[in-house]
Short mmCIF file of C-alpha atoms in Angstrom, two decimals:
data_model
loop_
_atom_site.label_atom_id
_atom_site.label_comp_id
_atom_site.label_asym_id
_atom_site.label_seq_id
_atom_site.Cartn_x
_atom_site.Cartn_y
_atom_site.Cartn_z
CA MET X 11 -41.01 -6.41 0.51
CA PHE X 12 -41.87 -7.77 -2.89
CA ALA X 13 -44.83 -5.39 -2.93
CA GLN X 14 -42.50 -2.68 -3.86
CA PRO X 15 -41.98 -2.52 -7.64
CA PHE X 16 -38.32 -1.48 -7.60
CA MET X 17 -37.44 -4.66 -5.22
CA ARG X 18 -39.29 -6.87 -7.88
CA THR X 19 -37.17 -5.32 -10.75
CA ALA X 20 -34.16 -5.85 -8.69
CA PHE X 21 -34.44 -9.32 -8.19
CA LEU X 22 -35.44 -9.83 -11.60
CA ALA X 23 -32.46 -8.15 -13.08
CA GLY X 24 -30.07 -9.40 -10.37
CA THR X 25 -30.71 -13.08 -10.16
CA PRO X 26 -29.57 -13.88 -13.85
CA ILE X 27 -26.82 -11.29 -13.82
CA ALA X 28 -25.37 -12.74 -10.55
CA MET X 29 -25.69 -16.42 -12.07
CA ALA X 30 -23.92 -15.33 -15.23
CA CYS X 31 -21.30 -13.63 -12.96
CA GLY X 32 -20.69 -16.75 -10.88
CA LEU X 33 -20.58 -19.04 -13.91
CA VAL X 34 -17.97 -16.60 -15.87
CA GLY X 35 -16.04 -15.75 -12.62
CA TYR X 36 -15.32 -19.56 -11.89
CA PHE X 37 -13.42 -19.57 -15.03
CA ALA X 38 -11.85 -16.24 -14.65
CA VAL X 39 -10.47 -17.49 -11.30
CA LEU X 40 -9.50 -20.96 -12.74
CA ARG X 41 -7.70 -19.32 -15.69
CA ALA X 42 -6.12 -16.66 -13.35
CA GLN X 43 -7.78 -13.85 -15.35
CA VAL X 44 -9.34 -11.88 -12.51
CA PHE X 45 -6.91 -8.93 -13.34
CA THR X 46 -8.49 -8.97 -16.96
CA GLY X 47 -11.92 -8.76 -15.22
CA ASP X 48 -10.56 -5.88 -13.35
CA ALA X 49 -9.25 -4.08 -16.45
CA LEU X 50 -12.61 -4.67 -18.17
CA SER X 51 -14.58 -3.09 -15.34
CA HIS X 52 -12.58 0.23 -15.84
CA VAL X 53 -13.09 -0.23 -19.58
CA ALA X 54 -16.87 -0.48 -18.80
CA PHE X 55 -16.71 2.83 -16.95
CA THR X 56 -14.95 4.70 -19.67
CA GLY X 57 -17.03 3.24 -22.34
CA SER X 58 -20.32 4.50 -20.44
CA LEU X 59 -18.99 8.03 -19.72
CA ALA X 60 -17.60 8.22 -23.39
CA ALA X 61 -21.30 7.59 -24.55
CA LEU X 62 -22.60 10.12 -22.11
CA ALA X 63 -20.08 12.60 -23.17
CA VAL X 64 -20.86 12.14 -26.70
CA GLY X 65 -24.65 12.23 -25.85
CA ILE X 66 -25.71 8.84 -26.84
CA ASP X 67 -27.33 6.04 -24.81
CA LEU X 68 -25.16 5.00 -21.90
CA ARG X 69 -25.66 1.23 -22.56
CA PHE X 70 -24.61 1.34 -26.11
CA GLY X 71 -21.19 2.64 -25.19
CA LEU X 72 -21.23 0.27 -22.12
CA TYR X 73 -21.63 -3.02 -24.31
CA SER X 74 -19.90 -2.20 -27.34
CA VAL X 75 -16.62 -0.84 -25.87
CA THR X 76 -16.45 -3.50 -23.05
CA VAL X 77 -17.03 -6.35 -25.38
CA ALA X 78 -14.59 -4.77 -28.07
CA VAL X 79 -11.88 -4.28 -25.70
CA ALA X 80 -12.41 -7.87 -24.35
CA ILE X 81 -12.09 -9.45 -27.75
CA ALA X 82 -9.15 -7.31 -28.62
CA MET X 83 -7.49 -8.56 -25.53
CA GLY X 84 -7.89 -11.98 -26.32
CA LEU X 85 -6.77 -11.57 -29.86
CA LEU X 86 -3.66 -9.64 -28.90
CA ALA X 87 -2.67 -12.14 -26.45
CA ARG X 88 0.00 -14.44 -27.88
CA ARG X 89 -0.89 -17.74 -26.06
CA GLY X 90 -4.40 -16.93 -25.21
CA ARG X 91 -3.40 -15.05 -22.04
CA ALA X 92 -2.15 -11.37 -22.28
CA ASP X 93 0.59 -10.18 -19.99
CA ASP X 94 -0.16 -8.55 -16.76
CA VAL X 95 1.97 -5.53 -17.59
CA VAL X 96 0.48 -5.08 -21.02
CA ILE X 97 -3.11 -5.25 -19.42
CA GLY X 98 -2.04 -2.78 -16.60
CA SER X 99 -0.54 -0.45 -18.95
CA VAL X 100 -3.48 -0.07 -21.36
CA PHE X 101 -6.13 0.06 -18.56
CA ALA X 102 -3.95 2.84 -16.66
CA TRP X 103 -4.49 4.98 -19.79
CA VAL X 104 -8.14 3.87 -20.16
CA LEU X 105 -8.46 5.10 -16.46
CA GLY X 106 -7.18 8.50 -17.56
CA LEU X 107 -9.55 8.56 -20.61
CA GLY X 108 -12.39 7.88 -18.18
CA VAL X 109 -11.50 10.81 -16.01
CA LEU X 110 -11.33 12.72 -19.19
CA PHE X 111 -15.08 11.83 -20.29
CA LEU X 112 -16.27 12.30 -16.81
CA SER X 113 -14.96 15.91 -16.75
CA LEU X 114 -16.22 16.44 -20.40
CA TYR X 115 -19.70 15.08 -19.33
CA THR X 116 -19.71 17.28 -16.07
CA THR X 117 -18.49 20.38 -17.51
CA GLY X 118 -20.78 20.06 -20.69
CA ARG X 119 -23.71 20.38 -18.94
CA SER X 120 -22.94 22.40 -15.92
CA GLY X 121 -26.58 23.56 -15.47
CA VAL X 122 -27.67 20.16 -14.22
CA SER X 123 -24.54 19.13 -12.53
CA GLY X 124 -26.34 17.50 -9.87
CA THR X 125 -27.86 15.04 -12.21
CA SER X 126 -24.76 14.52 -14.26
CA GLY X 127 -22.81 13.77 -11.23
CA ASN X 128 -25.16 11.00 -10.16
CA ALA X 129 -24.88 9.23 -13.75
CA GLY X 130 -21.19 8.97 -12.88
CA VAL X 131 -21.77 7.59 -9.52
CA SER X 132 -24.53 4.97 -10.92
CA VAL X 133 -21.93 4.06 -13.34
CA LEU X 134 -19.24 3.45 -10.79
CA PHE X 135 -21.30 1.82 -7.79
CA GLY X 136 -24.36 0.48 -9.69
CA SER X 137 -28.04 1.53 -9.45
CA ILE X 138 -30.04 -1.75 -9.13
CA PHE X 139 -32.74 -0.11 -7.48
CA GLY X 140 -33.06 2.57 -10.09
CA LEU X 141 -33.66 0.08 -12.99
CA SER X 142 -36.85 0.43 -14.97
CA ALA X 143 -38.88 -2.75 -15.72
CA ARG X 144 -37.84 -2.79 -19.38
CA ASP X 145 -34.21 -2.35 -18.50
CA ALA X 146 -34.59 -5.47 -16.11
CA VAL X 147 -36.11 -7.61 -18.42
CA VAL X 148 -33.37 -6.93 -21.13
CA ALA X 149 -30.73 -7.24 -18.45
CA SER X 150 -32.12 -10.56 -17.20
CA LEU X 151 -32.54 -12.10 -20.75
CA LEU X 152 -28.94 -11.08 -21.53
CA GLY X 153 -27.70 -12.64 -18.50
CA LEU X 154 -29.59 -16.01 -19.10
CA ALA X 155 -27.85 -15.78 -22.66
CA VAL X 156 -24.58 -15.42 -21.20
CA ALA X 157 -25.12 -18.25 -18.70
CA LEU X 158 -26.25 -20.56 -21.32
CA ALA X 159 -23.36 -19.57 -23.82
CA LEU X 160 -20.96 -20.41 -21.02
CA ILE X 161 -22.62 -23.72 -19.95
CA ALA X 162 -22.49 -24.76 -23.70
CA MET X 163 -18.71 -24.13 -24.19
CA ALA X 164 -17.86 -25.07 -20.41
CA ARG X 165 -16.60 -28.63 -21.40
CA PRO X 166 -13.95 -27.69 -24.02
CA LEU X 167 -13.31 -24.79 -22.08
CA LEU X 168 -12.37 -26.61 -19.13
CA PHE X 169 -10.00 -28.76 -21.21
CA ALA X 170 -8.44 -25.88 -22.66
CA THR X 171 -7.94 -24.18 -19.18
CA VAL X 172 -6.56 -27.43 -17.39
CA ASP X 173 -4.18 -28.46 -20.18
CA GLY X 174 -4.09 -26.25 -23.19
CA ALA X 175 -1.37 -28.22 -24.85
CA VAL X 176 -3.27 -31.52 -24.84
CA ALA X 177 -6.58 -29.69 -25.67
CA ALA X 178 -5.13 -28.27 -28.68
CA ALA X 179 -3.61 -31.52 -29.84
CA SER X 180 -6.84 -33.35 -29.68
CA GLY X 181 -8.48 -30.56 -31.75
CA VAL X 182 -10.01 -28.22 -29.21
CA PRO X 183 -9.99 -24.57 -30.65
CA VAL X 184 -8.12 -23.33 -27.57
CA ARG X 185 -7.45 -19.91 -28.96
CA ALA X 186 -10.92 -19.18 -30.42
CA LEU X 187 -12.30 -20.50 -26.94
CA GLY X 188 -10.10 -18.03 -25.00
CA VAL X 189 -11.25 -15.23 -27.20
CA ALA X 190 -15.02 -16.23 -26.80
CA PHE X 191 -14.48 -16.52 -23.19
CA LEU X 192 -13.16 -12.96 -22.89
CA ALA X 193 -16.14 -11.73 -25.04
CA LEU X 194 -18.32 -13.40 -22.35
CA VAL X 195 -16.40 -11.54 -19.52
CA GLY X 196 -16.80 -8.42 -21.45
CA LEU X 197 -20.64 -9.09 -21.44
CA VAL X 198 -20.68 -9.86 -17.96
CA ALA X 199 -18.73 -6.74 -16.93
CA ALA X 200 -21.18 -4.58 -18.78
CA GLU X 201 -24.10 -6.16 -17.32
CA THR X 202 -22.97 -6.29 -13.83
CA THR X 203 -21.93 -2.52 -14.08
CA GLN X 204 -25.71 -2.03 -13.95
CA VAL X 205 -26.13 -3.97 -10.73
CA VAL X 206 -23.25 -3.32 -8.62
CA GLY X 207 -21.25 -0.75 -10.56
CA ALA X 208 -18.14 -0.86 -12.56
CA LEU X 209 -15.93 -0.62 -9.46
CA LEU X 210 -17.39 -3.40 -7.51
CA LEU X 211 -18.08 -6.06 -10.12
CA LEU X 212 -14.85 -7.61 -9.42
CA GLY X 213 -16.07 -8.87 -6.07
CA LEU X 214 -19.00 -10.62 -7.66
CA LEU X 215 -16.72 -12.05 -10.17
CA ALA X 216 -14.05 -13.42 -7.99
CA ALA X 217 -15.37 -14.02 -4.43
CA PRO X 218 -18.12 -16.66 -5.10
CA ALA X 219 -16.03 -18.45 -7.64
CA ALA X 220 -13.03 -18.70 -5.20
CA ALA X 221 -15.26 -19.76 -2.25
CA ALA X 222 -16.71 -22.47 -4.56
CA GLN X 223 -13.29 -23.68 -5.57
CA ARG X 224 -12.39 -24.03 -2.03
CA LEU X 225 -15.51 -25.97 -1.24
CA THR X 226 -15.23 -28.62 -4.12
CA VAL X 227 -12.82 -29.90 -6.54
CA ARG X 228 -15.30 -31.10 -8.88
CA PRO X 229 -15.54 -28.61 -11.71
CA TYR X 230 -19.08 -28.99 -12.59
CA GLY X 231 -20.24 -28.99 -8.87
CA GLY X 232 -18.05 -25.82 -8.20
CA LEU X 233 -19.51 -24.31 -11.38
CA ALA X 234 -23.01 -24.57 -9.96
CA LEU X 235 -21.94 -23.75 -6.66
CA SER X 236 -20.23 -20.61 -7.66
CA ALA X 237 -23.39 -19.56 -9.53
CA GLY X 238 -25.44 -20.34 -6.36
CA LEU X 239 -23.15 -18.32 -4.21
CA ALA X 240 -23.30 -15.46 -6.40
CA VAL X 241 -27.19 -15.58 -6.68
CA GLY X 242 -27.27 -16.10 -2.83
CA ALA X 243 -24.88 -13.09 -2.10
CA THR X 244 -27.04 -10.71 -4.44
CA TRP X 245 -30.35 -11.74 -2.83
CA ALA X 246 -29.07 -11.34 0.70
CA GLY X 247 -27.56 -8.15 -0.33
CA LEU X 248 -30.87 -6.77 -1.73
CA ILE X 249 -32.84 -7.93 1.35
CA GLU X 250 -30.04 -6.30 3.65
CA SER X 251 -30.21 -3.11 1.86
CA TYR X 252 -34.04 -2.96 1.98
CA LEU X 253 -33.88 -3.50 5.70
CA ILE X 254 -31.20 -1.08 6.39
CA PRO X 255 -32.04 1.67 4.02
CA SER X 256 -28.71 3.81 4.63
CA MET X 257 -26.80 0.81 3.22
CA PRO X 258 -26.28 1.00 -0.50
CA PRO X 259 -27.35 -2.38 -2.29
CA SER X 260 -23.93 -2.50 -4.10
CA PHE X 261 -21.97 -2.47 -0.76
CA ALA X 262 -24.27 -5.08 0.73
CA ILE X 263 -23.97 -7.49 -2.28
CA ILE X 264 -20.17 -7.28 -2.20
CA ALA X 265 -19.90 -7.40 1.40
CA THR X 266 -21.90 -10.59 1.69
CA ALA X 267 -19.94 -12.23 -1.12
CA VAL X 268 -16.47 -11.41 0.26
CA ALA X 269 -17.72 -12.49 3.73
CA LEU X 270 -18.89 -15.76 2.36
CA TYR X 271 -15.45 -16.23 0.84
CA GLY X 272 -13.85 -15.15 3.98
CA GLY X 273 -15.89 -17.67 5.98
CA VAL X 274 -15.29 -20.49 3.65
CA SER X 275 -11.40 -19.90 3.71
CA ALA X 276 -11.35 -19.59 7.35
CA LEU X 277 -13.40 -23.00 7.76
CA ALA X 278 -10.90 -24.49 5.37
CA TRP X 279 -7.87 -23.32 7.11
CA PHE X 280 -9.28 -24.32 10.42
CA ARG X 281 -10.16 -27.91 9.25
CA ARG X 282 -6.90 -28.21 7.65
CA GLY X 283 -5.32 -27.15 11.12
CA VAL X 284 -7.42 -29.66 13.15
CA THR X 285 -7.01 -32.71 10.64
CA SER X 286 -3.29 -32.36 9.91
CA ASN X 287 -0.30 -30.50 11.00
CA GLU X 288 1.50 -31.20 7.79
CA HIS X 289 2.12 -28.47 5.46
CA GLY X 290 2.99 -30.73 2.54
CA SER X 291 -0.12 -30.64 0.34
CA VAL X 292 -2.53 -28.02 1.02
CA THR X 293 -4.86 -28.68 -1.97
CA LEU X 294 -8.23 -28.50 -0.14
CA GLY X 295 -10.71 -27.38 -2.61
CA ARG X 296 -8.29 -26.46 -5.14
CA ALA X 297 -9.93 -27.22 -8.51
CA GLY X 298 -7.73 -28.80 -11.03
CA SER X 299 -6.33 -31.33 -8.70
CA SER X 300 -9.05 -33.92 -9.53
CA THR X 301 -9.26 -33.02 -13.11
CA ARG X 302 -5.68 -33.96 -13.70
CA MET Y 17 9.14 35.21 -27.96
CA THR Y 18 5.52 36.86 -27.80
CA ALA Y 19 4.24 37.61 -24.16
CA VAL Y 20 1.77 35.14 -22.86
CA ALA Y 21 -1.65 36.69 -21.94
CA ILE Y 22 -1.86 34.21 -19.19
CA ALA Y 23 0.06 34.52 -15.89
CA SER Y 24 2.95 32.28 -15.27
CA PRO Y 25 1.81 29.00 -13.85
CA PHE Y 26 4.79 29.37 -11.39
CA SER Y 27 3.28 32.46 -9.89
CA PHE Y 28 0.51 30.73 -8.20
CA SER Y 29 0.99 28.71 -5.00
CA PHE Y 30 -1.57 26.04 -5.99
CA MET Y 31 0.56 25.16 -9.14
CA VAL Y 32 3.77 25.26 -7.26
CA ASN Y 33 2.30 22.82 -4.56
CA ALA Y 34 0.89 20.61 -7.38
CA LEU Y 35 4.14 20.37 -8.98
CA ARG Y 36 5.89 19.57 -5.94
CA ALA Y 37 3.47 16.83 -4.76
CA GLY Y 38 3.31 15.62 -8.40
CA THR Y 39 7.12 15.43 -8.38
CA ILE Y 40 7.19 13.44 -4.91
CA VAL Y 41 4.53 11.08 -6.27
CA ALA Y 42 6.27 10.47 -9.43
CA VAL Y 43 9.62 9.74 -7.79
CA LEU Y 44 8.30 7.22 -5.35
CA ALA Y 45 5.90 5.62 -7.93
CA GLY Y 46 8.65 5.46 -10.51
CA ALA Y 47 11.00 3.65 -7.95
CA LEU Y 48 8.24 1.57 -6.35
CA GLY Y 49 6.71 0.56 -9.77
CA TRP Y 50 9.86 -0.69 -11.29
CA PHE Y 51 10.03 -3.44 -8.80
CA MET Y 52 6.33 -4.13 -9.10
CA VAL Y 53 6.63 -4.38 -12.79
CA LEU Y 54 9.61 -6.55 -12.71
CA ARG Y 55 7.80 -8.98 -10.23
CA ARG Y 56 4.61 -8.84 -12.27
CA GLN Y 57 2.53 -7.53 -9.45
CA THR Y 58 0.53 -5.20 -11.53
CA PHE Y 59 -2.92 -6.49 -9.93
CA VAL Y 60 -1.65 -6.06 -6.12
CA GLY Y 61 -0.43 -2.61 -7.16
CA HIS Y 62 -3.54 -1.24 -8.55
CA THR Y 63 -5.41 -2.82 -5.42
CA LEU Y 64 -3.30 -1.03 -3.09
CA SER Y 65 -3.22 2.16 -5.10
CA LEU Y 66 -7.09 2.28 -4.44
CA VAL Y 67 -6.76 2.31 -0.70
CA GLY Y 68 -6.78 5.92 -0.39
CA PHE Y 69 -10.37 6.04 -1.34
CA PRO Y 70 -11.85 4.25 1.53
CA GLY Y 71 -9.22 5.56 3.92
CA ALA Y 72 -9.98 9.19 3.14
CA ALA Y 73 -13.89 8.46 2.97
CA GLY Y 74 -13.75 6.63 6.27
CA ALA Y 75 -11.75 9.36 7.95
CA THR Y 76 -14.16 12.18 6.61
CA LEU Y 77 -17.14 10.20 8.04
CA LEU Y 78 -15.51 9.88 11.49
CA GLY Y 79 -14.16 13.45 11.39
CA ILE Y 80 -10.57 12.31 11.82
CA SER Y 81 -7.53 13.18 9.86
CA PRO Y 82 -7.50 11.65 6.43
CA VAL Y 83 -3.87 10.38 7.01
CA VAL Y 84 -5.08 8.18 9.87
CA GLY Y 85 -7.77 6.57 7.86
CA TYR Y 86 -5.23 6.14 5.07
CA PHE Y 87 -2.76 4.23 7.23
CA ALA Y 88 -5.55 2.19 8.86
CA PHE Y 89 -6.78 0.88 5.55
CA CYS Y 90 -3.17 0.75 3.95
CA THR Y 91 -1.72 -1.54 6.61
CA GLY Y 92 -5.05 -3.64 6.72
CA ALA Y 93 -5.03 -4.17 3.04
CA ALA Y 94 -1.31 -4.75 2.89
CA ALA Y 95 -1.56 -7.29 5.68
CA LEU Y 96 -4.48 -9.12 3.87
CA VAL Y 97 -2.59 -9.39 0.60
CA SER Y 98 0.51 -10.59 1.97
CA ALA Y 99 -1.14 -12.98 4.13
CA LEU Y 100 -2.50 -15.01 1.21
CA PRO Y 101 -1.07 -18.24 0.02
CA THR Y 102 1.93 -17.12 -2.16
CA GLY Y 103 2.70 -20.68 -3.61
CA GLY Y 104 4.88 -20.54 -6.68
CA SER Y 105 2.82 -23.01 -8.18
CA ALA Y 106 0.07 -22.02 -11.02
CA ARG Y 107 -2.65 -23.05 -8.63
CA GLY Y 108 -1.36 -20.56 -5.89
CA PHE Y 109 -1.59 -17.61 -8.35
CA THR Y 110 -5.01 -18.68 -9.20
CA GLU Y 111 -5.93 -18.23 -5.56
CA GLU Y 112 -3.94 -14.96 -5.08
CA SER Y 113 -5.78 -13.19 -8.06
CA ALA Y 114 -9.05 -14.14 -6.53
CA VAL Y 115 -8.07 -12.86 -3.04
CA VAL Y 116 -6.70 -9.67 -4.38
CA GLY Y 117 -9.85 -9.06 -6.58
CA SER Y 118 -12.21 -9.77 -3.45
CA VAL Y 119 -10.03 -7.19 -1.20
CA GLN Y 120 -10.19 -4.70 -4.04
CA SER Y 121 -13.89 -4.69 -4.30
CA LEU Y 122 -14.28 -4.99 -0.59
CA LEU Y 123 -12.23 -1.71 -0.26
CA LEU Y 124 -13.97 0.26 -2.91
CA ALA Y 125 -17.48 -0.98 -1.59
CA SER Y 126 -16.45 0.25 1.91
CA GLY Y 127 -15.32 3.62 0.62
CA PHE Y 128 -18.73 3.89 -1.14
CA LEU Y 129 -20.54 2.97 2.02
CA PHE Y 130 -18.53 5.59 3.81
CA VAL Y 131 -19.63 8.22 1.30
CA SER Y 132 -23.17 7.39 1.28
CA LEU Y 133 -23.35 7.32 5.03
CA TYR Y 134 -21.89 10.62 5.12
CA ALA Y 135 -25.11 12.69 4.86
CA GLY Y 136 -25.91 11.04 1.77
CA ASN Y 137 -24.27 13.72 -0.36
CA LEU Y 138 -22.26 12.29 -3.05
CA GLY Y 139 -21.24 15.60 -4.58
CA GLY Y 140 -17.61 15.08 -3.39
CA LEU Y 141 -17.30 11.46 -4.59
CA SER Y 142 -15.65 11.99 -7.85
CA SER Y 143 -13.11 14.31 -6.32
CA LEU Y 144 -12.59 11.74 -3.51
CA LEU Y 145 -12.25 8.86 -6.08
CA PHE Y 146 -10.34 10.72 -8.75
CA GLY Y 147 -8.67 13.26 -6.57
CA SER Y 148 -7.14 16.36 -7.90
CA PHE Y 149 -3.72 18.03 -7.85
CA LEU Y 150 -5.31 21.48 -7.38
CA GLY Y 151 -5.99 22.53 -3.78
CA ILE Y 152 -3.03 20.93 -2.36
CA THR Y 153 -1.50 22.96 0.44
CA ALA Y 154 2.06 23.25 1.54
CA ARG Y 155 1.37 21.25 4.74
CA GLN Y 156 0.03 18.34 2.48
CA VAL Y 157 3.10 18.45 0.56
CA LEU Y 158 5.30 18.18 3.76
CA ALA Y 159 3.15 15.25 5.00
CA LEU Y 160 3.65 13.68 1.52
CA LEU Y 161 7.31 14.20 1.75
CA ALA Y 162 7.38 12.61 5.15
CA VAL Y 163 5.70 9.47 3.98
CA ALA Y 164 7.71 9.28 0.62
CA LEU Y 165 11.22 9.89 1.93
CA PRO Y 166 11.30 6.77 4.49
CA ALA Y 167 9.52 4.75 1.70
CA VAL Y 168 12.21 5.75 -1.07
CA VAL Y 169 15.12 5.10 1.67
CA LEU Y 170 13.55 1.74 2.73
CA LEU Y 171 13.33 0.79 -0.85
CA ALA Y 172 16.99 1.91 -1.53
CA ALA Y 173 18.13 -0.40 1.55
CA LEU Y 174 16.00 -3.20 0.47
CA GLY Y 175 16.77 -2.72 -3.19
CA ARG Y 176 19.23 -5.41 -3.83
CA PRO Y 177 17.46 -8.24 -1.76
CA LEU Y 178 14.23 -6.95 -3.20
CA LEU Y 179 15.58 -8.04 -6.74
CA PHE Y 180 15.70 -11.55 -5.74
CA ALA Y 181 13.39 -12.01 -2.63
CA SER Y 182 9.83 -11.54 -2.20
CA VAL Y 183 8.23 -8.09 -1.74
CA ASP Y 184 7.92 -6.52 1.74
CA PRO Y 185 4.35 -5.93 2.32
CA GLN Y 186 5.20 -2.39 3.95
CA VAL Y 187 6.73 -1.47 0.71
CA ALA Y 188 3.83 -2.47 -1.10
CA GLY Y 189 1.53 -0.64 1.27
CA ALA Y 190 3.56 2.51 0.46
CA ALA Y 191 2.43 2.13 -3.23
CA GLY Y 192 -0.83 3.51 -2.24
CA VAL Y 193 0.51 7.13 -2.12
CA PRO Y 194 -1.64 9.08 0.34
CA VAL Y 195 -2.15 11.84 -2.03
CA ARG Y 196 -5.66 13.15 -3.36
CA ALA Y 197 -4.54 11.94 -6.72
CA VAL Y 198 -5.89 8.34 -6.85
CA SER Y 199 -6.31 8.30 -10.45
CA VAL Y 200 -2.69 9.08 -11.40
CA ALA Y 201 -1.16 6.89 -8.74
CA PHE Y 202 -1.78 3.49 -10.71
CA PRO Y 203 -0.79 4.91 -14.07
CA LEU Y 204 2.42 6.39 -12.50
CA LEU Y 205 3.06 3.06 -10.85
CA VAL Y 206 2.73 1.02 -14.00
CA LEU Y 207 3.47 3.04 -17.09
CA PRO Y 208 6.83 4.61 -16.45
CA PRO Y 209 8.68 1.28 -15.26
CA ALA Y 210 6.85 -0.72 -17.88
CA ALA Y 211 8.57 1.68 -20.48
CA ALA Y 212 11.76 1.90 -18.82
CA GLN Y 213 12.00 -2.01 -18.69
CA ALA Y 214 11.23 -2.24 -22.30
CA LEU Y 215 14.17 -0.15 -22.96
CA THR Y 216 16.58 -1.37 -20.38
CA LEU Y 217 17.00 -4.19 -18.15
CA ARG Y 218 19.98 -2.85 -16.06
CA PRO Y 219 18.58 -2.14 -12.62
CA ALA Y 220 20.28 1.42 -12.06
CA ALA Y 221 19.67 2.61 -15.44
CA GLY Y 222 15.96 1.46 -15.45
CA LEU Y 223 15.20 2.93 -12.01
CA LEU Y 224 16.60 6.21 -13.20
CA LEU Y 225 14.65 6.13 -16.20
CA SER Y 226 11.58 5.12 -14.74
CA VAL Y 227 11.61 7.94 -12.48
CA GLY Y 228 12.66 10.53 -15.22
CA ILE Y 229 9.65 9.35 -17.32
CA GLY Y 230 7.37 9.57 -14.31
CA VAL Y 231 8.46 13.08 -13.27
CA GLY Y 232 8.48 14.40 -16.96
CA ALA Y 233 4.97 13.27 -17.70
CA THR Y 234 3.57 14.77 -14.34
CA TRP Y 235 5.19 17.96 -15.06
CA ALA Y 236 4.06 18.12 -18.67
CA GLY Y 237 0.51 16.88 -17.71
CA LEU Y 238 0.27 19.56 -14.77
CA LEU Y 239 1.43 22.34 -17.33
CA LEU Y 240 -0.83 21.31 -20.14
CA ALA Y 241 -3.70 21.13 -17.69
CA TYR Y 242 -3.05 24.66 -16.60
CA TYR Y 243 -3.40 25.90 -20.21
CA LEU Y 244 -5.99 23.62 -21.56
CA PRO Y 245 -9.43 22.85 -20.00
CA TYR Y 246 -9.00 19.12 -19.40
CA PRO Y 247 -8.17 17.26 -16.38
CA THR Y 248 -4.57 16.44 -15.26
CA GLY Y 249 -4.93 12.89 -14.92
CA ALA Y 250 -5.89 12.41 -18.60
CA PHE Y 251 -2.65 14.34 -19.78
CA ILE Y 252 -0.45 12.36 -17.46
CA THR Y 253 -1.77 9.07 -18.26
CA THR Y 254 -1.91 9.69 -21.93
CA LEU Y 255 1.65 11.07 -22.02
CA SER Y 256 3.08 8.15 -20.11
CA PHE Y 257 1.05 5.67 -22.08
CA ALA Y 258 2.53 7.38 -25.42
CA VAL Y 259 6.23 7.01 -24.02
CA TYR Y 260 5.32 3.41 -23.20
CA VAL Y 261 4.16 2.77 -26.52
CA ILE Y 262 7.10 4.43 -28.17
CA ALA Y 263 9.33 2.35 -25.84
CA ARG Y 264 7.91 -0.79 -27.10
CA ILE Y 265 8.05 0.13 -30.75
CA VAL Y 266 11.99 0.94 -29.97
CA ARG Y 267 12.33 -2.61 -28.36
CA SER Y 268 10.85 -4.20 -31.30
CA ILE Y 269 13.01 -2.39 -33.81
CA ARG Y 270 16.23 -3.39 -31.66
CA HIS Y 271 15.02 -7.09 -31.50
CA ARG Y 272 14.72 -7.24 -35.30
CA ARG Y 273 18.18 -5.82 -35.81
CA SER Y 274 19.92 -8.07 -33.54
#
């Protein structure tokens, strides 16, 4: 399997990106900002297609637009967290713009409609087997950088997430951390678009993190577990997709990640049912209960 | 008035059907979305509005009617989302957003799997995903009406309790309108209601305003797309977003005065 160069590049790019996704996703779930990730994934789609429609490199549009919108969301939010309806309204419009750019791009070069249609598909659903070796190196370095940046700010960010008011009172720059965190979410969204696509990255962001939060209440253990589960789901997905060629890798990765989460939830539910019939405190694996 | 060189849009059956379907979708989305926005369930609404994609793709793969596939996925997704822990606490919400996100990406991933299994031809993918108002038949308009009418009646019956109690999963499921216009379903679900709620908090007036904005934007978008070479979805979302921005500006001016 590893004799194939496309499998090696897929593992090389997929591993650090999945790790960054798991780390950032842990905080996204903890801060209840998964919807922001959803919005940013659509921004990633529109940014890529805007770059294609204008005729510049796809990745330029992908990274610059996604990170810029992420930072803008962080700055516009009054208390560090934007209102869901505002996010929804803005990204409903972004969705429409994406459709516009897709049509501009596909009608602009009707002669090669086959290839331009595929570009849209690979933005939406990823193309990890189609990455070049150079792309893979760049992607994995960026993934590592995001992971390191998140680990560096993990401690104050956790403080700010669990109790913003106390954190602010003791001198933690809560607002700046929120904006920096959203910038990281934007970077991860842009990165992950290359692996599983703009439409599916939400699964890699949310499912491993939520599974980790069910399994352990310790924040650092959960953070590591979330990254581990995301990497595991990516590896398993790549191998599944290699063994079953008709199964696209992005589907295999997302299905594995969501199945992991489903399995962990079912296990927790089952254990709870066995050990006690009380419906009082169902805080099994809910992070935060220990950090209080 | 000068004579228009292009034939009137109403002389084509595809335009008439598109306007009919668009009106039904806009009315349903405007009414449902008003409750969705009030309850801050935008994320769930977005997830359910995407159900049409795997439903239609799976049905195409199996060679059955897309309506069957749509309903199978719709009830499945609505059941999954409504079965999750809906605690009022901040922790419950944390879990909820993770579940919704996982369900959403699983739905889209299975849609993608169905499309790639289907002869490996991805040509129809973007039309499945983004849909189009063109090419809707009169029969599809009737089917849409048959789905939308009970949903609106149910919503009217549940309207008052819905204002206070939790949303019925079946009503939430109806949010994913089974029309081949997935890209407009979510914008119509969130933008007109958000604009209406920025302007008035009275339920009856707000609902009417929301439906009115949705229908107006849909009609204007369809007619603009008829004359200009850009997609309908882009016009409808941009027009609704413009109304939303204006509504927010009006509200902030009012706040400053009072």
